[in-house]
Amino acid sequence: MRTRCRLVLFFLTVGACGLGAQSPPSSPPTNTCLDCHLIFEDDEHLGVPAQLFAGDIHAARGLTCAACHGGDPREEDSDKSMDPAKGFIGVPKRADIPRLCAHCHSDAVFMRSYNPRLRTDQLAQYGTSVHGQRLRRGDTRVAVCSDCHGIHDIRPASATLSRVHPLRLPQTCAGCHSDREHMKGYEIPTDQWDEYRASVHYRTLAGGDLAAPTCATCHGNHGAAPPGVASVERVCGTCHVFQEQLFDQSPHKQPWDMMELASCLTCHGNHGIQPTGDFLVGTGEEAFCINCHLEGDGGWETAEKIHAALVGLDSALADAAGLLDQAERAGMDVGEARLVQANARESLIKARVDVHAFNAARVEETVESGLELAAEAHQAGEAALDELAFRRKGLGLSLLAIAFVVFSLWLLIRHIERGKEEIIYKHEQ
Amino acid sequence: MTSALEQLRVWLEERFGHGLGDAIRKKQVPRHRHSLWYYLGGMTLFLFLIQVVTGILLLLYYRPSPGEAFESVQFIMTKVQFGWLIRGLHAWAANLLILVAMLHMFSAFFLKAYRKPRELTWITGCLLFFIFLGFGFSGYLLPWNELAFFATKVGTEMMAAVPFIGEWLLTVFRGGEEVTGATLTRFFGFHVAVFPALTTLVLGIHLFLVQQLGMSVPPSVERAHRQSGQPLRAHPFFPGFLLRDLIGWYIALGILAALAALDPWELGVKADPFVPTPAGIKPEWYFLFLFQTLKVIPARLLWIEGEQLAVMLFGVVALLWVLVPFLDRNPEGRSGRVFTAVGAVAVAYIIGMTVWAW
Amino acid sequence: MASAGTEKGASPPGRRQLLGFLLGSSVFASLASIFYPILKFVLPPPSGELDSDTVVAARLDELAPSAAKIFRFGNRPGLLIRLPEGGYRAFSATCTHLDCTVQFRQREQDVWCACHNGIYDLRGRNVSGPPPRPLEEYDVHERGEEIVVARREQA
């Protein structure tokens, strides 16, 4: 069995290399395969692949069907073009696909002539992935190259129609991983896609930030595997750098390593990760701290302090913002105060990062600077409202003056008209 | 003190002649149960003068370009001392001006003040009212905020429905196919140059005619006095009537100041032509009844488009309104009663539609 | 009512004086309350220019090559960078992630947000960390002795 496989591969190698040795052609190569296969029109196995191939990156780069299927695309006679003697293999076996693709894609010299930026270590990576390891053990239900990249309509990952484009990748993974029937026997959950779809990461992605994490960001792509307890922190830390650094120095680091708790995941979860909030830290009902810490221990006290500091700054900021809004609605200029307010908010954001050091003094220090700024913004808001009160006073005074004018004019009219004889209306034109 | 004033009067009369002084001294305003309406004209004039003064003051800081218009109004309201007051007065007085002008016009209509020989007074008054509406419409866009931007978009769209010259009119007013910075520049030009010039001319004629023809005495009052044989009493214009006017103006000023200080005119958010039209865009209140009419008119009536029909209808009604003095052949008889009834229906329609659209 | 039918001069001189005083002072007060705001209004405010689409961000000799400063642009901070090879670039200094204020790092030659370690390159492109979008870039002009920064026209 194994020898025959090697034999096929040998032929493939010969056939493909025959093509591969050519430099990228300037005019489209002869591809007689399509002449016949397009006649099959919508036949799922014989016609559709030929149609799809038009959109394939390999077709665009001048490769023909023979690159994967072998045979001779220059022969008009189908017996000759699909002659096994010329390396024709028909439909490649699933188990052979990674090596088939890798034959070119792992050949750095060859790939350089097409796309020097493309990596050539996919097969090596694949070998380390759960998919690759299982395939090696004979499980052909695992993903091979074509399951993620497509078969006859492979596009570069940057193309929006590509199955591995960031916006489409999660669904591609979910095609198998959310299929309970397919995943039967693997003993891993099938709700990752549903969870991920509700996560803050997905919402950011769907909002157009293609740098937001998809499945592959944490699990890897060709080398797809669960990150494992030990490296969760490193995975999250690729983006959440400060949180990782702080956590490494925190008092939690050592005991959690000992208990094999998956650092970030323990509080934030994984696929369904939600936006954080100040309620996560502290001793409230939703706080994570109370899962381990008991009232009276040092951690409980720290959690309470951290929570109080964050909430304190948050509400001070809300107060100041409300005051500034009020003043702004009344037409007051609070531009300077808005800048101060933004700086105070920055302190709160930093303090929320500082939480990951689990050191109350550190959070309180950051919060303190924020509180000072918030107080400054608050004062500016009050000053603006005082100015408003001043306007009202000014208005009151002018209205008083106006009232006196009206009153004295009325007196004047009475004074002038008193005792005057009534005039009879007479208009001269 | 008195002699100094007297000397000044003599000095002036030596140069201007006695005409003006005599006119003022001799001018009388009749006194009867409808006299109160006489004050509305003066009130409109006063509010217009407030607009002139505050408008000129705003010109010191306002910049008519899409990049700066909103910012400059914001600057006026937040940075310039008492800028909030001047802009608030300008915005509030604009609305009061339209309201008072409307009352003035309808009172003249119902009291039949347009009858011979005051046809031209009525026509110039109507023209002034239309110019004021133009002031309101063009001024609304100038702060370049979102609400104004879209209201202008919708408002100018109506122009396209004018038969034959609609497209041309739209392009001329918008300064292009869309409402853009070019529209702002044009509207600014209309608001501070074209309309003021027109107003000066028409207002001059209007005031001259009022002075020349004197106040109109409503037919009902005339009849009553004819029947009872009692003479009609009068105020001398100076000082009795003018002082009363002055009282009214001071009160109006107080109300305006209070409105500007207690309910500052909002600036809103800067217009962004690239955001979709927000829901609930409404024009200024005095255009609401037109707006609502457009909404309820069916999209197509027989062979003509609803919008086109409405615009033509507005045009015809406005024209008839201006020509009322020539249509109402017998203001004191049957035709006068018919016109009163039509006017009442019109007022009911305007109020009803405005309340509905609110 | 005793003076009814007589000339106005017949009303008590005291009352007439009082009326004159009342009228004069109240008219004066009301005119003051009208002209005071107007006279204040015509005087330009000390902050001078209005917050528009352009602002003077720095003087020509203010920044050495490879230095930067934060300037105020309306209600928001802006970042003006003098490139090592000369020339200026200006960006909104508001991080596109959570609105913190970014800073220029001379040693790294990048723009950095201290809140979550977001990093932009010297063209304002988000190259690392959480920022989802590049920084908004402004136009920079030299006008005499001043560096003027202008918001870019949309479309």
CSV table of N, CA, C and O in Angstrom, one decimal, chain C residues 72-145:
chain,number,residue,atom,x,y,z
C,72,ARG,N,-3.6,71.4,19.6
C,72,ARG,CA,-5.0,71.4,19.7
C,72,ARG,C,-5.7,71.7,18.4
C,72,ARG,O,-5.4,72.7,17.8
C,73,PHE,N,-6.6,70.8,18.0
C,73,PHE,CA,-7.3,71.0,16.7
C,73,PHE,C,-8.8,70.9,17.0
C,73,PHE,O,-9.3,69.8,17.1
C,74,GLY,N,-9.4,72.1,17.2
C,74,GLY,CA,-10.8,72.1,17.6
C,74,GLY,C,-10.8,71.5,19.0
C,74,GLY,O,-10.1,71.9,19.9
C,75,ASN,N,-11.7,70.5,19.2
C,75,ASN,CA,-11.8,69.9,20.6
C,75,ASN,C,-11.0,68.7,20.7
C,75,ASN,O,-11.2,67.9,21.6
C,76,ARG,N,-10.1,68.4,19.7
C,76,ARG,CA,-9.4,67.2,19.7
C,76,ARG,C,-7.9,67.4,19.6
C,76,ARG,O,-7.5,68.4,19.0
C,77,PRO,N,-7.1,66.5,20.1
C,77,PRO,CA,-5.7,66.7,19.9
C,77,PRO,C,-5.2,66.3,18.5
C,77,PRO,O,-5.8,65.3,18.0
C,78,GLY,N,-4.2,66.9,18.0
C,78,GLY,CA,-3.5,66.5,16.8
C,78,GLY,C,-2.1,66.2,17.1
C,78,GLY,O,-1.5,66.7,18.1
C,79,LEU,N,-1.4,65.5,16.2
C,79,LEU,CA,0.0,65.1,16.4
C,79,LEU,C,0.7,65.6,15.1
C,79,LEU,O,0.4,65.2,14.0
C,80,LEU,N,1.7,66.5,15.4
C,80,LEU,CA,2.5,66.9,14.3
C,80,LEU,C,3.9,66.3,14.4
C,80,LEU,O,4.5,66.4,15.5
C,81,ILE,N,4.4,65.6,13.4
C,81,ILE,CA,5.7,65.0,13.4
C,81,ILE,C,6.6,65.6,12.4
C,81,ILE,O,6.2,65.8,11.3
C,82,ARG,N,7.8,65.9,12.9
C,82,ARG,CA,8.8,66.4,11.9
C,82,ARG,C,9.7,65.1,11.6
C,82,ARG,O,10.3,64.5,12.5
C,83,LEU,N,9.6,64.7,10.3
C,83,LEU,CA,10.3,63.4,10.0
C,83,LEU,C,11.8,63.6,10.1
C,83,LEU,O,12.3,64.7,9.9
C,84,PRO,N,12.5,62.5,10.3
C,84,PRO,CA,14.0,62.5,10.4
C,84,PRO,C,14.6,63.1,9.1
C,84,PRO,O,15.6,63.9,9.2
C,85,GLU,N,14.0,62.8,8.0
C,85,GLU,CA,14.6,63.3,6.7
C,85,GLU,C,14.0,64.7,6.4
C,85,GLU,O,14.1,65.1,5.2
C,86,GLY,N,13.4,65.4,7.4
C,86,GLY,CA,12.8,66.7,7.1
C,86,GLY,C,11.3,66.5,6.6
C,86,GLY,O,10.9,65.3,6.4
C,87,GLY,N,10.6,67.5,6.5
C,87,GLY,CA,9.2,67.4,6.1
C,87,GLY,C,8.3,67.1,7.3
C,87,GLY,O,8.8,66.7,8.4
C,88,TYR,N,7.1,67.4,7.2
C,88,TYR,CA,6.1,67.3,8.3
C,88,TYR,C,5.0,66.3,8.0
C,88,TYR,O,4.6,66.2,6.8
C,89,ARG,N,4.5,65.7,9.0
C,89,ARG,CA,3.2,65.0,8.8
C,89,ARG,C,2.3,65.3,10.0
C,89,ARG,O,2.9,65.4,11.1
C,90,ALA,N,1.0,65.3,9.8
C,90,ALA,CA,0.1,65.6,10.9
C,90,ALA,C,-1.0,64.6,10.9
C,90,ALA,O,-1.5,64.2,9.8
C,91,PHE,N,-1.4,64.2,12.0
C,91,PHE,CA,-2.5,63.2,12.2
C,91,PHE,C,-3.4,63.6,13.3
C,91,PHE,O,-3.0,64.4,14.2
C,92,SER,N,-4.6,63.1,13.3
C,92,SER,CA,-5.4,63.2,14.5
C,92,SER,C,-4.7,62.3,15.6
C,92,SER,O,-4.2,61.2,15.3
C,93,ALA,N,-4.6,62.9,16.8
C,93,ALA,CA,-3.8,62.1,17.8
C,93,ALA,C,-4.8,61.2,18.6
C,93,ALA,O,-4.4,60.7,19.7
C,94,THR,N,-6.0,61.1,18.1
C,94,THR,CA,-6.9,60.2,18.8
C,94,THR,C,-6.9,58.8,18.3
C,94,THR,O,-7.1,58.6,17.1
C,95,CYS,N,-6.5,57.9,19.1
C,95,CYS,CA,-6.3,56.5,18.7
C,95,CYS,C,-7.7,56.0,18.2
C,95,CYS,O,-8.7,56.3,18.8
C,96,THR,N,-7.6,55.2,17.2
C,96,THR,CA,-8.9,54.7,16.6
C,96,THR,C,-9.4,53.5,17.4
C,96,THR,O,-10.5,53.0,17.0
C,97,HIS,N,-8.7,53.1,18.4
C,97,HIS,CA,-9.3,52.0,19.2
C,97,HIS,C,-10.2,52.5,20.2
C,97,HIS,O,-11.4,52.4,20.1
C,98,LEU,N,-9.7,53.2,21.3
C,98,LEU,CA,-10.6,53.7,22.3
C,98,LEU,C,-10.4,55.2,22.6
C,98,LEU,O,-10.6,55.6,23.7
C,99,ASP,N,-10.0,55.9,21.6
C,99,ASP,CA,-9.9,57.4,21.8
C,99,ASP,C,-8.8,57.9,22.7
C,99,ASP,O,-8.9,59.0,23.2
C,100,CYS,N,-7.8,57.1,23.1
C,100,CYS,CA,-6.7,57.6,23.9
C,100,CYS,C,-5.9,58.5,23.0
C,100,CYS,O,-6.0,58.5,21.8
C,101,THR,N,-5.0,59.3,23.6
C,101,THR,CA,-4.1,60.2,22.8
C,101,THR,C,-2.8,59.5,22.5
C,101,THR,O,-2.1,59.0,23.4
C,102,VAL,N,-2.5,59.4,21.2
C,102,VAL,CA,-1.2,58.7,20.8
C,102,VAL,C,0.0,59.6,20.9
C,102,VAL,O,-0.2,60.8,21.1
C,103,GLN,N,1.2,59.0,20.9
C,103,GLN,CA,2.4,59.8,21.0
C,103,GLN,C,3.4,59.3,20.0
C,103,GLN,O,3.4,58.1,19.6
C,104,PHE,N,4.3,60.2,19.6
C,104,PHE,CA,5.4,59.8,18.7
C,104,PHE,C,6.6,59.2,19.6
C,104,PHE,O,6.9,59.8,20.6
C,105,ARG,N,7.1,58.1,19.1
C,105,ARG,CA,8.2,57.5,19.9
C,105,ARG,C,9.5,57.7,19.0
C,105,ARG,O,9.6,57.0,18.0
C,106,GLN,N,10.4,58.5,19.5
C,106,GLN,CA,11.6,58.8,18.7
C,106,GLN,C,12.4,57.5,18.5
C,106,GLN,O,12.9,57.3,17.4
C,107,ARG,N,12.6,56.8,19.5
C,107,ARG,CA,13.5,55.6,19.4
C,107,ARG,C,13.0,54.6,18.5
C,107,ARG,O,13.7,53.9,17.7
C,108,GLU,N,11.6,54.4,18.5
C,108,GLU,CA,11.0,53.3,17.7
C,108,GLU,C,10.6,53.9,16.3
C,108,GLU,O,10.3,53.1,15.4
C,109,GLN,N,10.6,55.2,16.2
C,109,GLN,CA,10.2,55.8,15.0
C,109,GLN,C,8.8,55.4,14.6
C,109,GLN,O,8.5,54.9,13.5
C,110,ASP,N,7.9,55.4,15.6
C,110,ASP,CA,6.5,55.1,15.3
C,110,ASP,C,5.6,55.9,16.1
C,110,ASP,O,6.0,56.8,16.9
C,111,VAL,N,4.3,55.7,16.0
C,111,VAL,CA,3.3,56.4,16.8
C,111,VAL,C,2.7,55.4,17.6
C,111,VAL,O,2.2,54.3,17.1
C,112,TRP,N,2.6,55.7,18.9
C,112,TRP,CA,2.3,54.6,19.9
C,112,TRP,C,1.1,55.1,20.8
C,112,TRP,O,1.1,56.3,21.2
C,113,CYS,N,0.2,54.2,21.1
C,113,CYS,CA,-0.8,54.5,22.0
C,113,CYS,C,-0.5,53.7,23.3
C,113,CYS,O,-0.4,52.5,23.3
C,114,ALA,N,-0.4,54.5,24.4
C,114,ALA,CA,0.0,53.9,25.7
C,114,ALA,C,-1.1,53.0,26.3
C,114,ALA,O,-0.8,52.3,27.3
C,115,CYS,N,-2.3,53.2,25.9
C,115,CYS,CA,-3.4,52.5,26.6
C,115,CYS,C,-3.3,51.0,26.3
C,115,CYS,O,-3.3,50.2,27.2
C,116,HIS,N,-3.2,50.6,25.1
C,116,HIS,CA,-3.2,49.1,24.7
C,116,HIS,C,-2.1,48.8,23.8
C,116,HIS,O,-2.2,47.8,23.0
C,117,ASN,N,-1.1,49.6,23.8
C,117,ASN,CA,0.1,49.2,22.9
C,117,ASN,C,-0.3,49.2,21.5
C,117,ASN,O,0.2,48.4,20.7
C,118,GLY,N,-1.2,50.1,21.0
C,118,GLY,CA,-1.5,50.2,19.6
C,118,GLY,C,-0.3,50.9,18.9
C,118,GLY,O,0.2,51.9,19.5
C,119,ILE,N,0.1,50.4,17.8
C,119,ILE,CA,1.2,51.1,17.1
C,119,ILE,C,0.8,51.4,15.6
C,119,ILE,O,0.2,50.6,14.9
C,120,TYR,N,1.2,52.6,15.3
C,120,TYR,CA,1.0,53.1,13.9
C,120,TYR,C,2.3,53.4,13.3
C,120,TYR,O,3.3,53.8,14.1
C,121,ASP,N,2.5,53.4,12.0
C,121,ASP,CA,3.7,53.8,11.4
C,121,ASP,C,3.7,55.3,11.1
C,121,ASP,O,2.7,56.0,11.5
C,122,LEU,N,4.7,55.8,10.5
C,122,LEU,CA,4.8,57.3,10.4
C,122,LEU,C,3.9,57.8,9.3
C,122,LEU,O,3.9,58.9,8.9
C,123,ARG,N,3.2,56.9,8.6
C,123,ARG,CA,2.1,57.3,7.7
C,123,ARG,C,0.7,57.2,8.3
C,123,ARG,O,-0.3,57.3,7.7
C,124,GLY,N,0.7,56.9,9.6
C,124,GLY,CA,-0.5,56.8,10.4
C,124,GLY,C,-1.2,55.4,10.2
C,124,GLY,O,-2.3,55.3,10.7
C,125,ARG,N,-0.6,54.5,9.5
C,125,ARG,CA,-1.3,53.2,9.3
C,125,ARG,C,-1.2,52.4,10.6
C,125,ARG,O,-0.1,52.3,11.2
C,126,ASN,N,-2.2,51.7,11.0
C,126,ASN,CA,-2.2,50.9,12.1
C,126,ASN,C,-1.4,49.6,11.8
C,126,ASN,O,-1.8,48.8,10.9
C,127,VAL,N,-0.3,49.4,12.4
C,127,VAL,CA,0.5,48.2,12.1
C,127,VAL,C,0.5,47.2,13.2
C,127,VAL,O,0.9,46.0,12.9
C,128,SER,N,0.1,47.5,14.4
C,128,SER,CA,0.2,46.5,15.4
C,128,SER,C,-0.8,46.8,16.5
C,128,SER,O,-1.0,48.0,16.8
C,129,GLY,N,-1.3,45.8,17.2
C,129,GLY,CA,-2.1,46.1,18.3
C,129,GLY,C,-3.6,46.3,17.9
C,129,GLY,O,-4.0,46.1,16.8
C,130,PRO,N,-4.4,46.7,18.9
C,130,PRO,CA,-5.8,46.8,18.6
C,130,PRO,C,-6.4,47.8,17.7
C,130,PRO,O,-7.5,47.6,17.2
C,131,PRO,N,-5.7,48.9,17.3
C,131,PRO,CA,-6.4,49.9,16.5
C,131,PRO,C,-6.9,49.3,15.2
C,131,PRO,O,-6.2,48.7,14.5
C,132,PRO,N,-8.2,49.6,15.0
C,132,PRO,CA,-8.9,49.0,13.8
C,132,PRO,C,-8.6,49.8,12.5
C,132,PRO,O,-8.8,49.3,11.4
C,133,ARG,N,-8.3,51.1,12.6
C,133,ARG,CA,-8.2,51.9,11.4
C,133,ARG,C,-6.9,52.8,11.5
C,133,ARG,O,-6.4,53.0,12.6
C,134,PRO,N,-6.4,53.3,10.4
C,134,PRO,CA,-5.3,54.2,10.4
C,134,PRO,C,-5.8,55.5,11.1
C,134,PRO,O,-7.0,55.8,11.2
C,135,LEU,N,-4.8,56.3,11.5
C,135,LEU,CA,-5.1,57.6,12.1
C,135,LEU,C,-5.6,58.5,10.9
C,135,LEU,O,-5.1,58.4,9.8
C,136,GLU,N,-6.5,59.5,11.2
C,136,GLU,CA,-6.9,60.4,10.2
C,136,GLU,C,-5.7,61.3,9.9
C,136,GLU,O,-5.1,61.9,10.8
C,137,GLU,N,-5.3,61.5,8.6
C,137,GLU,CA,-4.2,62.3,8.3
C,137,GLU,C,-4.6,63.7,7.9
C,137,GLU,O,-5.7,63.9,7.3
C,138,TYR,N,-3.9,64.7,8.3
C,138,TYR,CA,-4.2,66.1,7.9
C,138,TYR,C,-3.1,66.6,6.9
C,138,TYR,O,-2.0,66.0,6.8
C,139,ASP,N,-3.5,67.6,6.2
C,139,ASP,CA,-2.5,68.3,5.3
C,139,ASP,C,-1.7,69.3,6.1
C,139,ASP,O,-2.2,69.9,7.0
C,140,VAL,N,-0.4,69.3,5.8
C,140,VAL,CA,0.5,70.3,6.4
C,140,VAL,C,1.0,71.2,5.4
C,140,VAL,O,1.5,70.8,4.3
C,141,HIS,N,1.0,72.5,5.7
C,141,HIS,CA,1.5,73.5,4.9
C,141,HIS,C,2.4,74.4,5.7
C,141,HIS,O,2.2,74.6,6.8
C,142,GLU,N,3.5,74.9,5.0
C,142,GLU,CA,4.3,75.9,5.7
C,142,GLU,C,3.8,77.3,5.2
C,142,GLU,O,3.8,77.5,4.0
C,143,ARG,N,3.5,78.2,6.1
C,143,ARG,CA,3.0,79.5,5.7
C,143,ARG,C,3.8,80.5,6.5
C,143,ARG,O,3.6,80.7,7.6
C,144,GLY,N,4.8,81.0,5.8
C,144,GLY,CA,5.7,82.0,6.4
C,144,GLY,C,6.5,81.2,7.5
C,144,GLY,O,7.1,80.2,7.3
C,145,GLU,N,6.3,81.7,8.8
C,145,GLU,CA,7.0,81.2,9.9
C,145,GLU,C,6.2,80.1,10.6
C,145,GLU,O,6.6,79.6,11.6
